[in-house]
Coordinates of C-alpha atoms (C1' of nucleotides) in Angstrom, one line a residue:
Chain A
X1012 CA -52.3 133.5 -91.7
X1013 CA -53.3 132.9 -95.5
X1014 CA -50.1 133.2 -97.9
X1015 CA -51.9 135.8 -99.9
X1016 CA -51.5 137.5 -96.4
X1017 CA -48.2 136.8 -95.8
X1018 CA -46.7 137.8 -99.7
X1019 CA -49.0 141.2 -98.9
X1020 CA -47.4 142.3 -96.0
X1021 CA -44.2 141.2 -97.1
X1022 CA -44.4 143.3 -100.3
X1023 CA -45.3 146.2 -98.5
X1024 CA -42.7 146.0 -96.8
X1025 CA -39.8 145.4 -99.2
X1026 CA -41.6 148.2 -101.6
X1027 CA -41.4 150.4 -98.6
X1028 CA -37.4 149.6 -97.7
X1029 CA -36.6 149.1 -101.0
X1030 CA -39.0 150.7 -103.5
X1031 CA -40.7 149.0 -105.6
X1032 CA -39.1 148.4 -109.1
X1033 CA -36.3 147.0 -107.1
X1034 CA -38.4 144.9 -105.3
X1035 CA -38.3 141.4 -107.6
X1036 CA -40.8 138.1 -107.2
X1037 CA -37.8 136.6 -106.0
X1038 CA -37.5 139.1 -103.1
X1039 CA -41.1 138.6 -101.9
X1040 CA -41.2 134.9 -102.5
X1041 CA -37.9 134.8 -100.4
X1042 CA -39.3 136.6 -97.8
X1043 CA -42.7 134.5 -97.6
X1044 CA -40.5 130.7 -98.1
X1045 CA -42.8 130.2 -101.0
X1046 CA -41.9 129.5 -104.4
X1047 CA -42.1 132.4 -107.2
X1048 CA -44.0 129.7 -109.2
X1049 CA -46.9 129.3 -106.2
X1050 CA -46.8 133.4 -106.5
X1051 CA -48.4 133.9 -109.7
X1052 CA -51.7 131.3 -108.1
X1053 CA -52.3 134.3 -105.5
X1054 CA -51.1 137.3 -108.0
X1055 CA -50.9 137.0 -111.8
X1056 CA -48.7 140.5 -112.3
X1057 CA -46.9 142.9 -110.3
X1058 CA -48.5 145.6 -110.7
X1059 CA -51.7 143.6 -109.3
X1060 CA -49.9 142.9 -105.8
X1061 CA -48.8 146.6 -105.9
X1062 CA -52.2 147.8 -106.2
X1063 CA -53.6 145.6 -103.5
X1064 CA -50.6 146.6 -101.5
X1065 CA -51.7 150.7 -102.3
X1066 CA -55.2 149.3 -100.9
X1067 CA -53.8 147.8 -97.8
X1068 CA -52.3 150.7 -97.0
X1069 CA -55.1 152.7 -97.5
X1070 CA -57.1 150.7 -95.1
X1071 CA -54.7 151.2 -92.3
X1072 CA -54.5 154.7 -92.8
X1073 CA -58.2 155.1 -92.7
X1074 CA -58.0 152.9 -89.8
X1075 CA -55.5 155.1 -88.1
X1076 CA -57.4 158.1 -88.7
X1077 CA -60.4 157.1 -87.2
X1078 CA -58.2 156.0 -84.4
X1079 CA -57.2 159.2 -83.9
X1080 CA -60.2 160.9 -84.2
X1081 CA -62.0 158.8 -81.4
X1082 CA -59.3 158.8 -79.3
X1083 CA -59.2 163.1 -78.7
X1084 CA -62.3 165.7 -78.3
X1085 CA -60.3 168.3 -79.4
X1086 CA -58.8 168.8 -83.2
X1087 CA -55.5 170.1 -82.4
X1088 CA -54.6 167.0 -80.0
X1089 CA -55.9 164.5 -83.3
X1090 CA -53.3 166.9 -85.7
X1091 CA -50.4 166.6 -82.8
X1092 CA -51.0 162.8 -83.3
X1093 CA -49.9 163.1 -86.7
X1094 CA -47.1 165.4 -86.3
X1095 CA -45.9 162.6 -83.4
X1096 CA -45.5 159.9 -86.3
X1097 CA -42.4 161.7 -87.1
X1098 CA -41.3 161.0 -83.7
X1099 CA -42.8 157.6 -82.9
X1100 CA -41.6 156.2 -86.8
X1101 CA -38.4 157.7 -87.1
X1102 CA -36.4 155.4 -87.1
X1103 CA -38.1 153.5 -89.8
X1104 CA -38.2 157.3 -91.7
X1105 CA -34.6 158.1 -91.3
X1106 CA -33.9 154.9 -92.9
X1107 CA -36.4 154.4 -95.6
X1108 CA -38.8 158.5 -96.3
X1109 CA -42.2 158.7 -95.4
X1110 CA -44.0 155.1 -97.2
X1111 CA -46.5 157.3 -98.8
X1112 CA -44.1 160.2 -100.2
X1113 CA -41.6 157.6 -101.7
X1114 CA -44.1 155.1 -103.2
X1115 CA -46.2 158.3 -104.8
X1116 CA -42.7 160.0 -106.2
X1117 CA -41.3 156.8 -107.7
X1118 CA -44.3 156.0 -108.9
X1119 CA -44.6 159.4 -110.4
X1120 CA -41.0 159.0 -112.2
X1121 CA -42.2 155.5 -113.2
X1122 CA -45.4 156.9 -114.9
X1123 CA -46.9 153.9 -113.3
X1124 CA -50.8 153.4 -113.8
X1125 CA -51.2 153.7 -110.3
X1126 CA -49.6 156.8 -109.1
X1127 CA -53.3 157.8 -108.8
X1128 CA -54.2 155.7 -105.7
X1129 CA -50.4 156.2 -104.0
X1130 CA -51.7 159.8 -103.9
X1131 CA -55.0 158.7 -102.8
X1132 CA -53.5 158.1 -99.5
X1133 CA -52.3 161.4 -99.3
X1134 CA -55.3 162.3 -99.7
X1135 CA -56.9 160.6 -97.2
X1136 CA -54.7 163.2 -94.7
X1137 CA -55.3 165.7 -96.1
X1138 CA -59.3 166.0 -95.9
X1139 CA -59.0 164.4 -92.5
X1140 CA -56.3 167.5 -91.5
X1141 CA -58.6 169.8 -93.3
X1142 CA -61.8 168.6 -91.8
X1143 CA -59.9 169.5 -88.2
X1144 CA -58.6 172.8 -89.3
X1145 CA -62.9 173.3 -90.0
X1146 CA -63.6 172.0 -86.2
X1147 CA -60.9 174.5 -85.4
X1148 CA -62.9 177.2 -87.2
X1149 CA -60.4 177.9 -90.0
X1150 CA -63.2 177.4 -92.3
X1151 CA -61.8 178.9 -96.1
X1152 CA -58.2 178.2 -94.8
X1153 CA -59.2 174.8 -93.8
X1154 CA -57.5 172.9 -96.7
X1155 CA -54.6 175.5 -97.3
X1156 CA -53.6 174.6 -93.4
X1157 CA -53.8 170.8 -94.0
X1158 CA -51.7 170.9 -97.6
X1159 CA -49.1 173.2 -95.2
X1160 CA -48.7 170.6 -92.8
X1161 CA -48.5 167.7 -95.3
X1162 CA -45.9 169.6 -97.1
X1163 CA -44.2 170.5 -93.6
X1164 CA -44.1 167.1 -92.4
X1165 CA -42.9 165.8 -95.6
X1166 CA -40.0 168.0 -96.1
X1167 CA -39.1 167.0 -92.5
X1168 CA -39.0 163.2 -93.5
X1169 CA -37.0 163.7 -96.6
X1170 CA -34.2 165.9 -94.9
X1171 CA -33.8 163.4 -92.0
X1172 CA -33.9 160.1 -94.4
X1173 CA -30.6 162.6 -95.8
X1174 CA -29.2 163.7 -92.7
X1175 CA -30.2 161.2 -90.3
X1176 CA -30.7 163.4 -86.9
X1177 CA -33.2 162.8 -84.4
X1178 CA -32.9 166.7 -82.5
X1179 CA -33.3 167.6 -86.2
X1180 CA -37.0 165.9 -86.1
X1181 CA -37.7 166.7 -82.5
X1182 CA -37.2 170.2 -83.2
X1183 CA -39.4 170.8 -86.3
X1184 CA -42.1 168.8 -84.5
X1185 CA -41.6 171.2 -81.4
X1186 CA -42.0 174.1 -83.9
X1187 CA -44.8 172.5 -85.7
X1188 CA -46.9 172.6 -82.8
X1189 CA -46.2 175.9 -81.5
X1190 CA -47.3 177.3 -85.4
X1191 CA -50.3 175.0 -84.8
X1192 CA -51.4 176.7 -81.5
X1193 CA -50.4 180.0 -82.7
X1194 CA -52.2 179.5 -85.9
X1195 CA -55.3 178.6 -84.0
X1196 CA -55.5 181.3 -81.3
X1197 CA -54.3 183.9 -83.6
X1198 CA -55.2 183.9 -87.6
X1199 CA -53.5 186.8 -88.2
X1200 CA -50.1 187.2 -86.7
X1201 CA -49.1 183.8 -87.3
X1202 CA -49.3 183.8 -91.2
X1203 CA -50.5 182.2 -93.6
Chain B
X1415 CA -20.4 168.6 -128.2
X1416 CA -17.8 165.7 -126.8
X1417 CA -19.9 162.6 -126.7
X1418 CA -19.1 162.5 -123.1
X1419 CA -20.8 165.1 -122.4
X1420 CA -24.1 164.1 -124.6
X1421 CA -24.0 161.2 -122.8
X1422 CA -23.4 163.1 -119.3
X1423 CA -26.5 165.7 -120.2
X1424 CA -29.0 163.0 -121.5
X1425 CA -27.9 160.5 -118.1
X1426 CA -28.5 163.6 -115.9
X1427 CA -32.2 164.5 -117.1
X1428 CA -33.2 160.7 -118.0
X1429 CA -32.0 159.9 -114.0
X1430 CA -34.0 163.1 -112.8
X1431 CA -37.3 162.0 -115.1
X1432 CA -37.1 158.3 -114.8
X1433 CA -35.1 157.5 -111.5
X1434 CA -31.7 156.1 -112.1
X1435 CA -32.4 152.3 -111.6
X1436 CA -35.4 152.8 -114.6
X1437 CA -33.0 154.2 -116.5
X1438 CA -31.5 151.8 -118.8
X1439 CA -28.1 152.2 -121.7
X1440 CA -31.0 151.5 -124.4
X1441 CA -32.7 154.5 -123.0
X1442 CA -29.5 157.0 -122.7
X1443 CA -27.7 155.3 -125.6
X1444 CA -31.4 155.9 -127.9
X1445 CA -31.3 159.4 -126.5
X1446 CA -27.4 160.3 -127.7
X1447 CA -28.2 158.3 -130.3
X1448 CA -24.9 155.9 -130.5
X1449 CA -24.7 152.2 -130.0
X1450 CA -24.8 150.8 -126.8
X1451 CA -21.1 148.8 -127.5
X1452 CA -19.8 152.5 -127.5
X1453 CA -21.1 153.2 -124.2
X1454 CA -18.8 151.3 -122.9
X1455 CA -16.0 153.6 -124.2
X1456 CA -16.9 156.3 -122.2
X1457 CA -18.0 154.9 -118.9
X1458 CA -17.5 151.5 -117.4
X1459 CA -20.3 151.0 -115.9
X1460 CA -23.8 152.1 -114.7
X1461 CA -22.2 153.6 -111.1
X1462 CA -19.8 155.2 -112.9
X1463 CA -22.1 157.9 -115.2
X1464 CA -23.8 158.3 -111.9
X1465 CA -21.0 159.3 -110.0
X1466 CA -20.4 161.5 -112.9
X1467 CA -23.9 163.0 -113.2
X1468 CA -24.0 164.0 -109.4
X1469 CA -20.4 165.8 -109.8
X1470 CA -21.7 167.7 -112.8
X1471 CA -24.9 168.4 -110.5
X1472 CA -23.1 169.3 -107.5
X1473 CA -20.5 171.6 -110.0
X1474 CA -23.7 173.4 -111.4
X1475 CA -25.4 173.9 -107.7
X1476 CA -21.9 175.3 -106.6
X1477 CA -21.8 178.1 -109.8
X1478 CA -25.0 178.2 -109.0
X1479 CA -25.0 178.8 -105.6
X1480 CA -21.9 181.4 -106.3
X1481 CA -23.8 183.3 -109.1
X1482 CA -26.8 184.3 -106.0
X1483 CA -24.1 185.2 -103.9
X1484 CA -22.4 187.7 -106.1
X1485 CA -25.4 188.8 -107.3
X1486 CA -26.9 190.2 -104.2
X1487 CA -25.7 191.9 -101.3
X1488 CA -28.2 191.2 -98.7
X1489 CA -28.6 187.6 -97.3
X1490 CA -32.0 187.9 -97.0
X1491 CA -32.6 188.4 -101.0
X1492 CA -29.8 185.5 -101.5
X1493 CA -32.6 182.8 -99.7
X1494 CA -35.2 184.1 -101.7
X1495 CA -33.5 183.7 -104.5
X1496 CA -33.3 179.9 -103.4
X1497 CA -36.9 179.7 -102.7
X1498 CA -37.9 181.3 -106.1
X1499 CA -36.3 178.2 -108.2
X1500 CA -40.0 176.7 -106.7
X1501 CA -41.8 178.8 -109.1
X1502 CA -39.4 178.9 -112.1
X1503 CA -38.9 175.7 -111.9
X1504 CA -42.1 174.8 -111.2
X1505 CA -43.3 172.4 -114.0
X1506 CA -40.3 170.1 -114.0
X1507 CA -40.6 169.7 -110.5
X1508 CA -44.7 169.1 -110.3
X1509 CA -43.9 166.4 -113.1
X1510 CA -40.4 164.9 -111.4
X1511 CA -40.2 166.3 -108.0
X1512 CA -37.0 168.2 -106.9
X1513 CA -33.9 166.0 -108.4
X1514 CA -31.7 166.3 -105.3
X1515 CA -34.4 165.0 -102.8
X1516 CA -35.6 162.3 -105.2
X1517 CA -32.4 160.8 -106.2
X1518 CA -31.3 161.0 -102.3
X1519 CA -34.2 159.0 -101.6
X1520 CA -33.9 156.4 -104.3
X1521 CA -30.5 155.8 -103.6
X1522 CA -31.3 155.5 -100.1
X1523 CA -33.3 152.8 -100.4
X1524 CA -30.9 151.2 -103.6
X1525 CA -28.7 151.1 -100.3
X1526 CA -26.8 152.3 -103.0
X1527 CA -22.8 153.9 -102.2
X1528 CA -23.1 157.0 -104.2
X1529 CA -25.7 158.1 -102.1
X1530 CA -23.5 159.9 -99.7
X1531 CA -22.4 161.9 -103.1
X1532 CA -26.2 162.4 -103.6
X1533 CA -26.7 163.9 -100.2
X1534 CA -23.2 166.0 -100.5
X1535 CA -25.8 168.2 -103.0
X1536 CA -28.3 168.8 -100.4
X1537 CA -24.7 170.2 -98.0
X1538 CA -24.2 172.4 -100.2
X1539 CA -27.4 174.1 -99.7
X1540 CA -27.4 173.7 -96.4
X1541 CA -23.9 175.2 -95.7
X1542 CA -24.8 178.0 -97.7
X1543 CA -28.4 178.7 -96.3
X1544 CA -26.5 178.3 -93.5
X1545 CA -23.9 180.9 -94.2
X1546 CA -26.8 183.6 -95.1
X1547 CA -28.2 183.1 -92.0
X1548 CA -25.3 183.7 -89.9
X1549 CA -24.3 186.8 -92.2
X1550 CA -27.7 188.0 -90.6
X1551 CA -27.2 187.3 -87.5
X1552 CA -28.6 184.1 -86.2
X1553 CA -25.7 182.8 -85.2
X1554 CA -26.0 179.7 -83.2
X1555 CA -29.4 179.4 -84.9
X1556 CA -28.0 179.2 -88.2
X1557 CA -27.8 175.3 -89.2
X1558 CA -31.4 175.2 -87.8
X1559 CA -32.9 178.1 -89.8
X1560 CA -31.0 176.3 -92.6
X1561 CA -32.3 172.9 -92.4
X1562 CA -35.9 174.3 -91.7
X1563 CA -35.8 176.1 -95.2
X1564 CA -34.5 173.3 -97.2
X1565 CA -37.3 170.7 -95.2
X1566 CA -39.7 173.5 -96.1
X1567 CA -39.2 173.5 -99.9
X1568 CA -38.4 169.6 -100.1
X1569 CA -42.2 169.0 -98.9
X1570 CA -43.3 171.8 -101.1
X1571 CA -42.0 169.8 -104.2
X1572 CA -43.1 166.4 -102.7
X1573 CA -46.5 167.9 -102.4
X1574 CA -46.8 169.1 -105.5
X1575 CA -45.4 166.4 -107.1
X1576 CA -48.5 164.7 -105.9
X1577 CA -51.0 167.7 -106.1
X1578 CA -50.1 169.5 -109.6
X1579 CA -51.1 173.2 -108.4
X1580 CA -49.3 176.5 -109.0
X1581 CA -51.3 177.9 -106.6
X1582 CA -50.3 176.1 -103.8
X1583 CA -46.4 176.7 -104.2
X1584 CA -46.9 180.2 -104.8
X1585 CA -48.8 180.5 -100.9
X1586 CA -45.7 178.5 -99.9
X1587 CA -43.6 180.3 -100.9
X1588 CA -45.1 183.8 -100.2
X1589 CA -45.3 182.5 -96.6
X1590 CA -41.6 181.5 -96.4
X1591 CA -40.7 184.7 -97.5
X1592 CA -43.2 186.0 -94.6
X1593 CA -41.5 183.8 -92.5
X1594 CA -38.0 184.5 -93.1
X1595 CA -38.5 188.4 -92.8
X1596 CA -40.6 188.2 -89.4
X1597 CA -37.8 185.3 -88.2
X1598 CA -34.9 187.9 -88.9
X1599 CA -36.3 191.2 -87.4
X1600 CA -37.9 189.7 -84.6
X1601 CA -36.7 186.4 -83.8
X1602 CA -38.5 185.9 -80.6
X1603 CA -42.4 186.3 -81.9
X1604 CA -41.7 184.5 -85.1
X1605 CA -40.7 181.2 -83.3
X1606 CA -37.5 178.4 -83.8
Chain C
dG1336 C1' -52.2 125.3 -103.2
dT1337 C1' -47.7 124.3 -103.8
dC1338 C1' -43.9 122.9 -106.4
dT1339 C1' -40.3 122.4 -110.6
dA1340 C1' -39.1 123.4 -115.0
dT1341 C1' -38.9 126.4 -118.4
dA1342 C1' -39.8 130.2 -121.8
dC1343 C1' -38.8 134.7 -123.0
dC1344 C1' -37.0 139.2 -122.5
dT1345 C1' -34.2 142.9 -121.1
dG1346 C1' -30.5 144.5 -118.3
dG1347 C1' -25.5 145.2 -117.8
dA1348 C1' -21.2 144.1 -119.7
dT1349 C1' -17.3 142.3 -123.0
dA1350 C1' -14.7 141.2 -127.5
dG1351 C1' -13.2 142.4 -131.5
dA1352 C1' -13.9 144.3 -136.4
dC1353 C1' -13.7 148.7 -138.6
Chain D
dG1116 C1' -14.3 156.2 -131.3
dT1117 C1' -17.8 153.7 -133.2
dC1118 C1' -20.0 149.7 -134.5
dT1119 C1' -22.0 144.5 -134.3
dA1120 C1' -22.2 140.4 -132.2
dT1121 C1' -22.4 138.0 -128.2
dC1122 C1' -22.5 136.5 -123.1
dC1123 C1' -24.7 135.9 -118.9
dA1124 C1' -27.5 137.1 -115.0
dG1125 C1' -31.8 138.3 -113.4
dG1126 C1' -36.5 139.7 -114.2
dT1127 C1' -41.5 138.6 -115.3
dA1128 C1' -44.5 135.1 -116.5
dT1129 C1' -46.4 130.4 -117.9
dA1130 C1' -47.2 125.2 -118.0
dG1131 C1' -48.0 121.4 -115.8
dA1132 C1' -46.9 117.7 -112.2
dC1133 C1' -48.0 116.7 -107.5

DNA sequence: GTCTATACCTGGATAGAC
DNA sequence: GTCTATCCAGGTATAGAC
């Protein structure tokens, strides 16, 4: 694997565990057995290797997605994939957030340049949750129901990374999907 | 005003807007306007003022928390008054997110020992959600119903720390309120 | 492409005069 | 209680040899 590889994934990481101002060269160049000096050949500022790590991520998540999508006919198994990331991750979640909640807030309180694309990726779910609420007919609701789920999900992460508490997450998840088949079958007595 | 307390304030709001690790004793010492050297006659160090800015936090939430509870009888009027802080507080926390998830989370990944402290704020809305719900009668239910409320707003903020839009928050919210009355006089149809 | 050496700054923290 | 002066560690970033 090239190093400019290795220093990626290795920031992505280490912003992800430990957020990124605390992340230092030293850190990543620890983590790769490179120099810091050899760093700067591959990256000539921070903020450079945090943008490419914003589009890394980006491109798994569209990746992932697409995944999804392929992989079910119907909408409302592709949206339970998503929900089961709180399940499948959660070890990683109750440790560290969500990746693309933390990066975007800290970024946010950092008035960093590029809060923008961190919230980019959010973005990415959200038109691919609204684009299944549409297959699922929801039509004017479509991007109401995705930015409810999004919202759902991420409170979900935040409590647990507080209170760590897997029949915490199982339940939510449990609940999530009976809204989501409720939702569907029945507009009008499930709310919202 | 004790210069302790100046200090105190302008540390509790430059943590909140900036993150505590971005905050620096230029930045609080510019704010209360006194030399950094004199700093160091109040607090020790750095972990200290944040110890003492999440006591004065968690002292606020309690009077807080207390003020609700004599001010309403019903239960039911005490959440919403928890859920309304969404909209009144609604531009700080579209610019900074909510400031007891955020600083959970960025202490959670600082790895940080105060975080326990930081996570003692989010107890004390979950006893006392808590404590509603069981005054209304969901029992064994009601550290669930509790956690699912504060999960539900915690996204809310995340999301609209990412998405600036009053709009959204108040259909959150409207449908928590939905939610909560449905979930107490009919337990059964409105789910968890 | 990779290293060492180093410049430069800012951060937290201390000492001591007033 | 408040200040100035200062220390030291660590951070980002650069130069230049190999």
């Amino acid at each position: 694997m090239k190093t400019r590889d290795q220093i990626l994934e290795s920031a992505d990481q280490l912003f992800y565990q430990q957020g990124y101002e605390h992340t230092s060269f030293s850190d990543i160049a620890k983590a790769v057995r490179i120099s810091r000096g050899n760093f700067y050949h591959h990256f000539k500022t921070k903020d450079e290797i945090l943008h490419a790590v914003i589009d890394l991520r980006a491109n798994n998540t569209r990746a992932m997605l697409e995944e999804w999508e392929s992989g079910h006919e119907d909408p409302m198994a592709r949206i339970r994939c998503y929900l089961q990331i709180l399940l499948t991750n959660g070890s990683n979640i109750s440790l560290y957030g969500c990746p693309v909640g933390t990066l975007s807030s800290e970024l946010a309180k950092l008035d960093h340049a590029s809060q923008g694309d961190a919230v980019g990726i959010f973005t990415l779910f959200r038109e691919w949750l609204g684009k299944q609420f549409s297959l699922l007919g929801c039509g004017s609701d479509a991007d109401a129901l995705a930015m409810h789920v999004l919202a759902w999900s991420q409170g979900v992460a935040t409590l647990v990374n507080a209170f760590p508490d897997e029949a915490f997450v199982l339940r939510e998840v449990n609940h999530m999907c009976a809204w989501l088949q409720a939702r569907v079958s029945d507009p009008g007595k499930a709310g919202l």
